[in-house]
PDB file of C-alpha atoms in Angstrom:
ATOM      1  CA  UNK A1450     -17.791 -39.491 -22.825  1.00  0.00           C
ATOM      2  CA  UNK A1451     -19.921 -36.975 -20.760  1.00  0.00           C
ATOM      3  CA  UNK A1452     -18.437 -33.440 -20.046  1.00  0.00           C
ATOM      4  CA  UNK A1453     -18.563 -32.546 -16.444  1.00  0.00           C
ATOM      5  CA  UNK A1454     -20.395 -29.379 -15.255  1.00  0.00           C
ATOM      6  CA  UNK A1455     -19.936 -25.706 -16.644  1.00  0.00           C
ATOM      7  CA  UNK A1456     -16.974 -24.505 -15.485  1.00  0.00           C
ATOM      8  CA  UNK A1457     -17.954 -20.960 -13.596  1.00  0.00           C
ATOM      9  CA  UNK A1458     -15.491 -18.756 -15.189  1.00  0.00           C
ATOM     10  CA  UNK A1459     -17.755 -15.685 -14.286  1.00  0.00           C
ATOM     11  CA  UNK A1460     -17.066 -15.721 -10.725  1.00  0.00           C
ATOM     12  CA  UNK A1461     -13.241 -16.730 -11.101  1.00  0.00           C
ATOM     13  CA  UNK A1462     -12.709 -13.680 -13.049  1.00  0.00           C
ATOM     14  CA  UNK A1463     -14.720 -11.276 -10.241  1.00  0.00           C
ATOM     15  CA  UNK A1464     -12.703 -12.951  -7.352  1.00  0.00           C
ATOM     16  CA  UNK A1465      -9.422 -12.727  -9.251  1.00  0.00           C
ATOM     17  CA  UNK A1466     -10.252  -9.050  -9.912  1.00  0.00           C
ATOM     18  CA  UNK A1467     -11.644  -8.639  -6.503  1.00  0.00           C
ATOM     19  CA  UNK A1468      -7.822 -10.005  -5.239  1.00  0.00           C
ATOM     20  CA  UNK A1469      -6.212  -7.680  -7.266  1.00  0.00           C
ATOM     21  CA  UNK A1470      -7.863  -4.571  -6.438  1.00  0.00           C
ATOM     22  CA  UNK A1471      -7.521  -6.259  -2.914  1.00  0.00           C
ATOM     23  CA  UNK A1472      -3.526  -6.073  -3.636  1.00  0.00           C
ATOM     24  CA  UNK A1473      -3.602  -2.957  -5.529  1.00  0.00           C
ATOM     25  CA  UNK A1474      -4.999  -0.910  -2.410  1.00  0.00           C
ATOM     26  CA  UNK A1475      -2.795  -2.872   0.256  1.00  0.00           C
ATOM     27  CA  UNK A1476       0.517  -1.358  -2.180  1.00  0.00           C
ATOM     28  CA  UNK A1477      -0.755   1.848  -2.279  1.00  0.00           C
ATOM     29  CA  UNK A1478      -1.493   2.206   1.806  1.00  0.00           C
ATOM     30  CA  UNK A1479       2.238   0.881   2.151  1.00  0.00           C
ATOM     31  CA  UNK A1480       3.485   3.396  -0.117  1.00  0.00           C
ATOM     32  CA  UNK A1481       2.154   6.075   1.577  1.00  0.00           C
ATOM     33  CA  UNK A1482       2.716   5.068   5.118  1.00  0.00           C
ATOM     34  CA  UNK A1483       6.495   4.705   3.638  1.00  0.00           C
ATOM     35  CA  UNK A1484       5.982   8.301   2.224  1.00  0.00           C
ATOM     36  CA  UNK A1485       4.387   9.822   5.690  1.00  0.00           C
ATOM     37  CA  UNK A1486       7.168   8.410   7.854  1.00  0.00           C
ATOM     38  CA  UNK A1487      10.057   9.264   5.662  1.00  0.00           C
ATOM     39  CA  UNK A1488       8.460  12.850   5.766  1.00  0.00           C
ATOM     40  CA  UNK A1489       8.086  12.777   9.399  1.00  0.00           C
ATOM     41  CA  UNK A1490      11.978  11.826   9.482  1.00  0.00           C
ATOM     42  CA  UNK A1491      12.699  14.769   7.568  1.00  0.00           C
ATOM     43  CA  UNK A1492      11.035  17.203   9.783  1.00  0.00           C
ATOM     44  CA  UNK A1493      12.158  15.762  13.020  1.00  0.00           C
ATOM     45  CA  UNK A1494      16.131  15.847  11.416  1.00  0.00           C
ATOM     46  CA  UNK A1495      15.342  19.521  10.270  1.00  0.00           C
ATOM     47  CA  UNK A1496      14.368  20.175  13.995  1.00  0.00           C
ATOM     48  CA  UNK A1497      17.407  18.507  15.401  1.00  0.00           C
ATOM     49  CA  UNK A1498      19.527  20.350  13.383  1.00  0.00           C
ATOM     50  CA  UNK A1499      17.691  23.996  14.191  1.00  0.00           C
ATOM     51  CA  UNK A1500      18.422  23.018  17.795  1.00  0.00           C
ATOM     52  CA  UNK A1501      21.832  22.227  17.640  1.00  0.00           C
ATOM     53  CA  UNK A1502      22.766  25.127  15.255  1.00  0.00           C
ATOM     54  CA  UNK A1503      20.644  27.366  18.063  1.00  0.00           C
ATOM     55  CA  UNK A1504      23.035  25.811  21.016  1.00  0.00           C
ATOM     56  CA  UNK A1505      25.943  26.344  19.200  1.00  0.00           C
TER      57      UNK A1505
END
């Protein structure tokens, strides 16, 4: 029986890293957005409070 064509194993492994690095860098933006707002809730709290304790 005749084997079918090369399979391209190069390019599979460059898109599959491609996809992962892909992945890797759309984690690591969500992280830190997660990490900026959570920051930005801590400061606006810490405000809050300084304004109440300054009314009171």
């Amino acid at each position: 029986m005749a084997k079918g064509p090369e399979k391209n194993t190069k390019n599979k492994a460059l898109h599959t890293k491609l996809l992962n690095r892909k992945k890797a860098k759309l984690q690591e933006e969500k992280k830190e957005k997660a990490m900026r707002l959570k920051a930005l809730v801590t400061k606006m709290n810490q405000k809050k409070n300084n304004n109440e304790s300054d009314v009171s």
